[in-house]
Coordinates of C-alpha atoms and ligand atoms in Angstrom, one line a residue:
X1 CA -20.4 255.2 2.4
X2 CA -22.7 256.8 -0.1
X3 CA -25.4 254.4 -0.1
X4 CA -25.1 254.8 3.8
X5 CA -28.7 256.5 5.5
X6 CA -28.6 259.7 6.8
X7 CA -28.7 259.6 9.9
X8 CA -30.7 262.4 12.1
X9 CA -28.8 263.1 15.2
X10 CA -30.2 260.9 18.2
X11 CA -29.9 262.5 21.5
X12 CA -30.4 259.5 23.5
X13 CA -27.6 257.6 21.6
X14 CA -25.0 260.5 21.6
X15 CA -25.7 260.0 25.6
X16 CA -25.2 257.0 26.1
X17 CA -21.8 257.1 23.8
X18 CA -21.2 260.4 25.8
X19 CA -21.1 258.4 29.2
X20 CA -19.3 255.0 28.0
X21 CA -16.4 257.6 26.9
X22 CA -16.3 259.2 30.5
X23 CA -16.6 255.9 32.3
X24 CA -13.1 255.9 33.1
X25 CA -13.6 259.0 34.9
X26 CA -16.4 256.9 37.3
X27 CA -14.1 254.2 38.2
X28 CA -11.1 256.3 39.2
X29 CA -13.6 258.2 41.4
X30 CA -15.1 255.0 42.8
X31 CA -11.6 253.8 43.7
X32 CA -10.4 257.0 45.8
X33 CA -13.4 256.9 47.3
X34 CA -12.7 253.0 47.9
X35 CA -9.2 253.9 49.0
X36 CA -10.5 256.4 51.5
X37 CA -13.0 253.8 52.9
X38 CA -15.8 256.7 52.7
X39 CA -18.7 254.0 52.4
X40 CA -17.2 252.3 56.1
X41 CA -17.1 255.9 57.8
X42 CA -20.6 255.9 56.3
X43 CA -21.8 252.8 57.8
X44 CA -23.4 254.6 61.2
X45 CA -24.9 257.1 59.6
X46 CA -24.5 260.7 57.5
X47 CA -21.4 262.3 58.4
X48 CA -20.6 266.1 57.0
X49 CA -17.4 266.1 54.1
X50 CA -15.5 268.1 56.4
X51 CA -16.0 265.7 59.1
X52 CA -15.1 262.8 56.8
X53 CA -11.8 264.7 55.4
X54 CA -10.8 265.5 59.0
X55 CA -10.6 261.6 59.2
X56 CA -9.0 261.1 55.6
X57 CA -6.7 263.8 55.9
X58 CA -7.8 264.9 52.7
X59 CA -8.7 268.4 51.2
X60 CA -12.2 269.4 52.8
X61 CA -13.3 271.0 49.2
X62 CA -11.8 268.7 46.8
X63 CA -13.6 265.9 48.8
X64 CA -16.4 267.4 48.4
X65 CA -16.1 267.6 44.5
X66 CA -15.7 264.0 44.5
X67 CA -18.4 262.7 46.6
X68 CA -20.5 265.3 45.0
X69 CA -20.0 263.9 41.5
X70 CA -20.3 260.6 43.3
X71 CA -23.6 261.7 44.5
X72 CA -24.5 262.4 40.8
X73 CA -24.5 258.6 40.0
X74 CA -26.0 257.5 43.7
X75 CA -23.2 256.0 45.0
X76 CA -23.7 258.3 47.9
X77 CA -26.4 260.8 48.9
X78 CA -25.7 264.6 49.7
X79 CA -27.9 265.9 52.3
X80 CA -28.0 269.4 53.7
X81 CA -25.0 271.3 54.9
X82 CA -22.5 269.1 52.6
X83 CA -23.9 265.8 54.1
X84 CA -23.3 262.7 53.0
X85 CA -24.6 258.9 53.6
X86 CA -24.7 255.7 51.9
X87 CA -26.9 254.1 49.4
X88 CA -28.0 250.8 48.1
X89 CA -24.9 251.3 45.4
X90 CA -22.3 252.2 48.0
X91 CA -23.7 249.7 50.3
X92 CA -21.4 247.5 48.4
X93 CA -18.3 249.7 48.5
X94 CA -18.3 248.6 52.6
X95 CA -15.5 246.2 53.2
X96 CA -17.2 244.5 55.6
X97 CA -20.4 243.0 53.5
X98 CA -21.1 240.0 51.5
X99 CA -20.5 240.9 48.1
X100 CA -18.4 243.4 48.9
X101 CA -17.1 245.2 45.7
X102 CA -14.2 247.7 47.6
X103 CA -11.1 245.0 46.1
X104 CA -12.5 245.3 43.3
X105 CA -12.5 249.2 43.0
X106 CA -9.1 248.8 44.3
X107 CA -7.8 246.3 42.0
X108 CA -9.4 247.9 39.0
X109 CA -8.3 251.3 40.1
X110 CA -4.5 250.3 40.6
X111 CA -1.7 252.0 38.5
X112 CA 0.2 249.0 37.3
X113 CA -3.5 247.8 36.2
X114 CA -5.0 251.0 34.7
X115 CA -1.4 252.2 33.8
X116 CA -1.9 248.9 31.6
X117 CA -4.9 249.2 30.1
X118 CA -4.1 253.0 28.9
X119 CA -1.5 251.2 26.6
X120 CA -4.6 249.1 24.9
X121 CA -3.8 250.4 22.0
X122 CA -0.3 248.8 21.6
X123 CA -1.8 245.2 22.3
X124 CA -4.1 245.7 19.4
X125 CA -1.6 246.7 17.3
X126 CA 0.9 243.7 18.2
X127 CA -1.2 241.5 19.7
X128 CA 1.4 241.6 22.6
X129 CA 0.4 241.2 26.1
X130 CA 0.5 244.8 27.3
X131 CA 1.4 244.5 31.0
X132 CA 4.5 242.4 30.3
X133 CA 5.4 244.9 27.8
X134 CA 4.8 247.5 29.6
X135 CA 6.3 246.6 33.0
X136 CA 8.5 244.3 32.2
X137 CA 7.1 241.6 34.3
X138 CA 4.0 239.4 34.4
X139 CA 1.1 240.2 35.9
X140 CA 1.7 237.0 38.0
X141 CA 4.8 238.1 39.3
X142 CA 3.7 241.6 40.3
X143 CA 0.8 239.8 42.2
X144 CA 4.1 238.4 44.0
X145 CA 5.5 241.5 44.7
X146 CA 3.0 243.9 45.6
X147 CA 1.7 242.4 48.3
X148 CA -1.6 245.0 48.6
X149 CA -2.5 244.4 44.5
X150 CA -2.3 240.8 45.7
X151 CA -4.4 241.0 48.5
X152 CA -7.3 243.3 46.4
X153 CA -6.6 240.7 43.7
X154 CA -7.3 237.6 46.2
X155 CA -10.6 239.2 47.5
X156 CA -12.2 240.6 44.1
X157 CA -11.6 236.3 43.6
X158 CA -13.4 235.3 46.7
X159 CA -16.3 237.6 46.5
X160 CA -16.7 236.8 43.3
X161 CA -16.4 232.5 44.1
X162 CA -18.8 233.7 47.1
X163 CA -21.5 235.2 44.8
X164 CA -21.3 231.9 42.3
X165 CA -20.9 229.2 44.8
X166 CA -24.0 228.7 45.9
X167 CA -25.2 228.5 42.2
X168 CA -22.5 225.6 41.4
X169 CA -23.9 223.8 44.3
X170 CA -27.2 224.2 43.1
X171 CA -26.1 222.6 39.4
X172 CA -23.1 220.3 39.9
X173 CA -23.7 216.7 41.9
X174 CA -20.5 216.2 44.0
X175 CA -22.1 212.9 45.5
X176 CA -20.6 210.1 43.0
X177 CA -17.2 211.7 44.1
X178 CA -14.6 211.2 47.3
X179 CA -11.9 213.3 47.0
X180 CA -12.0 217.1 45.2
X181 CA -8.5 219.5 44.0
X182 CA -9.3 222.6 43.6
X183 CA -6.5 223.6 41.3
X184 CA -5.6 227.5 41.7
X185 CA -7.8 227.3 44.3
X186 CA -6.7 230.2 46.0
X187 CA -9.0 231.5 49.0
X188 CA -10.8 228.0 49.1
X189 CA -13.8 229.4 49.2
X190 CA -15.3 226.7 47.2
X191 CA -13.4 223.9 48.0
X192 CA -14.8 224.4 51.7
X193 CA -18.3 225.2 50.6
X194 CA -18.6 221.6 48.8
X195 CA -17.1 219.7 51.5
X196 CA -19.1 221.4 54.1
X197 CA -22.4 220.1 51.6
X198 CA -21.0 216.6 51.0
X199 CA -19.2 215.5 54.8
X200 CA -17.6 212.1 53.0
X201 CA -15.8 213.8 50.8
X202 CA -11.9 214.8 51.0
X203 CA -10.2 218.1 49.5
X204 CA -6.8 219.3 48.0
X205 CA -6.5 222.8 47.7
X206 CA -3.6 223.5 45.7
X207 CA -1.9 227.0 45.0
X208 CA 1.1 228.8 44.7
X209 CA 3.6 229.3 47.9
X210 CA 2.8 232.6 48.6
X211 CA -0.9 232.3 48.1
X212 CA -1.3 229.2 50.3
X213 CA 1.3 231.4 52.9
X214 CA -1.7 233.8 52.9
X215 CA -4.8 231.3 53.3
X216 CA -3.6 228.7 55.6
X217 CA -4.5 230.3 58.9
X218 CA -8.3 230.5 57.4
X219 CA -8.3 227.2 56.1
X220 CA -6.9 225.7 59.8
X221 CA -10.4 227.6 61.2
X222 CA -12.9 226.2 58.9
X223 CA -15.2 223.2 60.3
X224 CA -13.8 220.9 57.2
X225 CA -9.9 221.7 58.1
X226 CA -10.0 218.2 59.0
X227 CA -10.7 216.8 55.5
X228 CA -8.8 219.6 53.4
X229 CA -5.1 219.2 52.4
X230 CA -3.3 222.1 51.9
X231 CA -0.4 221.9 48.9
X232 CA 1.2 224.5 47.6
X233 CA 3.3 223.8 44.2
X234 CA 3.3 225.1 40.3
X235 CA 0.5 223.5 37.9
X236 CA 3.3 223.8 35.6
X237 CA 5.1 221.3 36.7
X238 CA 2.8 218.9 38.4
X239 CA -0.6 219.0 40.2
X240 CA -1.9 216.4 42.9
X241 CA -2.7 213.2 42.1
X242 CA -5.2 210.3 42.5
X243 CA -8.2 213.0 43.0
X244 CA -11.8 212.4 41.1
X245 CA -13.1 215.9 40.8
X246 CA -9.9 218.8 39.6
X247 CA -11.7 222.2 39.5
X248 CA -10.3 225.0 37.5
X249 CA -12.0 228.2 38.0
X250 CA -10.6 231.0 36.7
X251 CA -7.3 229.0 35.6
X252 CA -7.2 228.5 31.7
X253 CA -8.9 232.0 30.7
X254 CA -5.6 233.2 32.3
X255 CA -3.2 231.8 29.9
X256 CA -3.0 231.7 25.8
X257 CA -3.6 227.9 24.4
X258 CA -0.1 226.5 25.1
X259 CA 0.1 227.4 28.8
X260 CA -3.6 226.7 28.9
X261 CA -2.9 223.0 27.8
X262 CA 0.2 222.4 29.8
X263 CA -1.8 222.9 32.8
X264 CA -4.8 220.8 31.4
X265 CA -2.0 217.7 30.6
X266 CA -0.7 218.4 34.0
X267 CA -4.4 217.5 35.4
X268 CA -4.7 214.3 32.7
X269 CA -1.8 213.0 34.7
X270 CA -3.4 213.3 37.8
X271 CA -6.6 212.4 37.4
X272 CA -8.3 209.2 38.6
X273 CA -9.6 207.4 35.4
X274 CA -13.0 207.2 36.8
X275 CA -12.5 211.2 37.6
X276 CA -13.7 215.0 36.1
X277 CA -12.7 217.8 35.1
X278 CA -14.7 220.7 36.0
X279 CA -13.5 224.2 34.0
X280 CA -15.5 226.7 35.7
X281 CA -15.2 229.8 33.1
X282 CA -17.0 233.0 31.3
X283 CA -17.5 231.0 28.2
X284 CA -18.2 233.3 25.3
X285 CA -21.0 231.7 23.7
X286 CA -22.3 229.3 26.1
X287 CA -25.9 229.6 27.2
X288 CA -26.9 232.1 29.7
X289 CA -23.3 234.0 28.7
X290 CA -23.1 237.6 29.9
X291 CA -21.7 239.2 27.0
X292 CA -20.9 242.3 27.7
X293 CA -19.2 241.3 31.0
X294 CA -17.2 238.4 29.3
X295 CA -16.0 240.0 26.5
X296 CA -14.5 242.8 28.3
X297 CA -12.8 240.4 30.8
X298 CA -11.8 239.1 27.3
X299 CA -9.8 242.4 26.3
X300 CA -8.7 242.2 30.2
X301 CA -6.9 239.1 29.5
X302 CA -5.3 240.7 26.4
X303 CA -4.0 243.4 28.6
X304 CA -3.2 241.6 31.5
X305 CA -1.9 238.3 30.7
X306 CA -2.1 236.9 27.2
X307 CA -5.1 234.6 28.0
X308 CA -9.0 235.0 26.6
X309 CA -12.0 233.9 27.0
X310 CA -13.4 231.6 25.0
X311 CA -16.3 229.8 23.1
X312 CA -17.7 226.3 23.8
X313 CA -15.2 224.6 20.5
X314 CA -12.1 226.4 21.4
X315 CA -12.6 224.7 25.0
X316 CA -13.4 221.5 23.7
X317 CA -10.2 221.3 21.3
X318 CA -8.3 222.3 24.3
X319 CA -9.8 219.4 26.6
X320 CA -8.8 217.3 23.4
X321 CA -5.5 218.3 23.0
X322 CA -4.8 217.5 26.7
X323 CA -6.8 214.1 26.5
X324 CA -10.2 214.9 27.8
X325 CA -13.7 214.7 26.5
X326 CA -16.0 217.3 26.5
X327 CA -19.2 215.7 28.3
X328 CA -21.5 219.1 29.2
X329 CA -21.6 222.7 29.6
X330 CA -24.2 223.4 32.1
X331 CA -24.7 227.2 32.5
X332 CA -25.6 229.2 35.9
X333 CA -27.9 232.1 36.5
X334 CA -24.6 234.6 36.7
X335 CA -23.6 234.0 33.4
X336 CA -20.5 231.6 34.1
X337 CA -20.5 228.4 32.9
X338 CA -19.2 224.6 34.1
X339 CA -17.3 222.6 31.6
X340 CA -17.6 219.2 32.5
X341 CA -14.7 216.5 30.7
X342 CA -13.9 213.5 31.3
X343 CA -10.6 211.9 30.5
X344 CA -9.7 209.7 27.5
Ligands
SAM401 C1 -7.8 234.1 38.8 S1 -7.3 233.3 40.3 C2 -8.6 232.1 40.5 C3 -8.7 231.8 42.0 C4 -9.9 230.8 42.3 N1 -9.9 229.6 41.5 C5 -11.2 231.5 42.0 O1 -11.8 231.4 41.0 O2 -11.6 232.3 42.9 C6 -6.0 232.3 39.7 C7 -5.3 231.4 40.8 O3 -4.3 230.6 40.1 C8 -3.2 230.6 41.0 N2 -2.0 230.3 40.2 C9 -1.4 231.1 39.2 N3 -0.3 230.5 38.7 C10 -0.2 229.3 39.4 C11 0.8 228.3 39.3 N4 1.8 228.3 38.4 N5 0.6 227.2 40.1 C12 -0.4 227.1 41.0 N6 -1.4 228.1 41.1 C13 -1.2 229.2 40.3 C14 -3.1 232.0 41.6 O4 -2.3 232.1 42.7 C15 -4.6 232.2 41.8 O5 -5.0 231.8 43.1

């Protein structure tokens, strides 16, 4: 410390500390104003705060406080008269656009999942997963039980699939391949996208029972419910077989390494010799890698579930351990990655 540089105070710096410390303070603003759906009453046009607490049934002046500090980071503009409309930022707090980030707000802004990440502090300690220690259940099963963290949960997935889509089109050939499982597939999103670009191929989407409960009637009104199977089952315990293509996005980052390769042995089992393995993933050090974003869904995983992300070798030696060969990692424009492996 005594050879340290003095350092002259750096007003810019202390600012920018000063605002990563009150961040927390943002996002629990942005989620009541999420909750309240103040960006859809906005959608027609500029609408006074005690108009819009009239709706809410909220307190006219402590609305007002809120979308006024709101207004302070443009996620809504105050006009005369205690005014308010939307903005290019809140545009995206609308439920009903593409790219809509309201389930995200929501899902971020939860109790059982901020409650969880105000108790960092004892997963660094222990290493423990914090949720399960703090609630006394997974993160899983509370997904199970509240149905509306479920639901915000399901549709912070498929915006997010929505936004990346397009870009794994862009990079991945399907063509060489006939029939696609989308493991943890979820919202099948995807799954539907790539059939819909490739019309001979077939699709499994494969999630848990009260996931596949939830997406069935959307599935049955998609143009390619014709060539997409519907199973619902545990990845622990088996995964459908004879495919060519088994996607997991979003799967393995979700678990620590020996969960991680029970469900990668569970897809070696399946798989057609001939087939791949695509691990769709935030892959720390791959190219084109977001950092900031993929580290912090890092310490997310350390909260939430006891999973990570991780760098290009940690997912090779987990392809190897569950016999498959890392062929490429081919990076998109977002930041996440495909892992392609064949099997062994
Ligand atoms: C983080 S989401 C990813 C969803 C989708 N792949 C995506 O990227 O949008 C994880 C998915 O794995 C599913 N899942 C979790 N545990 C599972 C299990 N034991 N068997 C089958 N699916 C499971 C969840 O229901 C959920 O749909």
């Amino acid at each position: 410390m005594e050879n340290q540089p003095k350092q002259s105070h750096n007003i810019s710096h202390h600012l920018v500390l000063s605002q990563m410390i009150h961040a927390y303070q943002q996002s629990q603003a942005i989620m009541v104003a999420a909750k309240l759906g103040i960006a859809d009453l906005l959608k027609d046009g500029p609408k006074t705060c005690d108009e819009l607490a009239e709706i809410c049934q909220v307190h006219p002046e402590a609305l007002y406080r809120l979308l006024r500090a709101l207004a302070s980071i443009h996620l809504f503009e105050e006009k005369e008269n205690r005014t308010f409309s939307l903005t290019s930022l809140s545009h995206y707090l609308r439920s009903d656009v593409e790219g809509s980030l309201r389930s995200t707000a929501l899902m971020q802004g939860d109790p059982y999942h901020w409650g969880a990440w105000g108790d960092l502090m004892e997963g660094i300690i222990d290493g423990k997963v914090v949720f399960n220690h703090k609630y006394k259940m997974s993160v899983y099963d509370y997904h199970k039980e509240n149905k509306d963290f479920g639901h915000f949960f399901n549709q912070t997935m498929f915006t997010h699939t929505q936004a990346l889509t397009k870009e794994i089109l862009n990079e991945y050939d399907f063509s060489p391949y006939q029939t696609i499982v989308d493991v943890g597939g979820n919202h099948g999103y995807l799954l539907t996208s790539i059939l819909q670009k490739y019309p001979n191929t077939q699709g499994i989407l494969f999630d848990q029972p009260f996931v596949i409960k939830t997406v069935q009637n959307h599935i049955e009104n998609n143009p390619v419910r014709d060539r997409i199977k519907v199973v619902a089952g545990n990845f622990f315990e088996s995964i459908p077989a004879n495919g060519e293509v088994y996607i997991l996005k979003h799967i393995i980052h979700g678990f620590h390494d020996e969960k991680a390769v029970e469900i990668l042995g569970n897809c070696r089992k399946a798989i057609k010799d001939h087939g791949v393995l695509l691990i769709i993933e935030n892959v720390i050090d791959a190219p084109k890698s977001h950092p900031v974003f993929s580290r912090f869904l890092d310490l997310q995983m350390l909260v939430m579930s006891g999973g990570r992300e991780r760098t290009v070798a940690e997912y090779e030696q987990l392809l190897e351990y569950a016999g498959f060969k890392t062929e490429r990692i081919i990076p998109t424009q977002s930041g996440t990655s495909i892992i392609e492996a064949k099997p062994f």
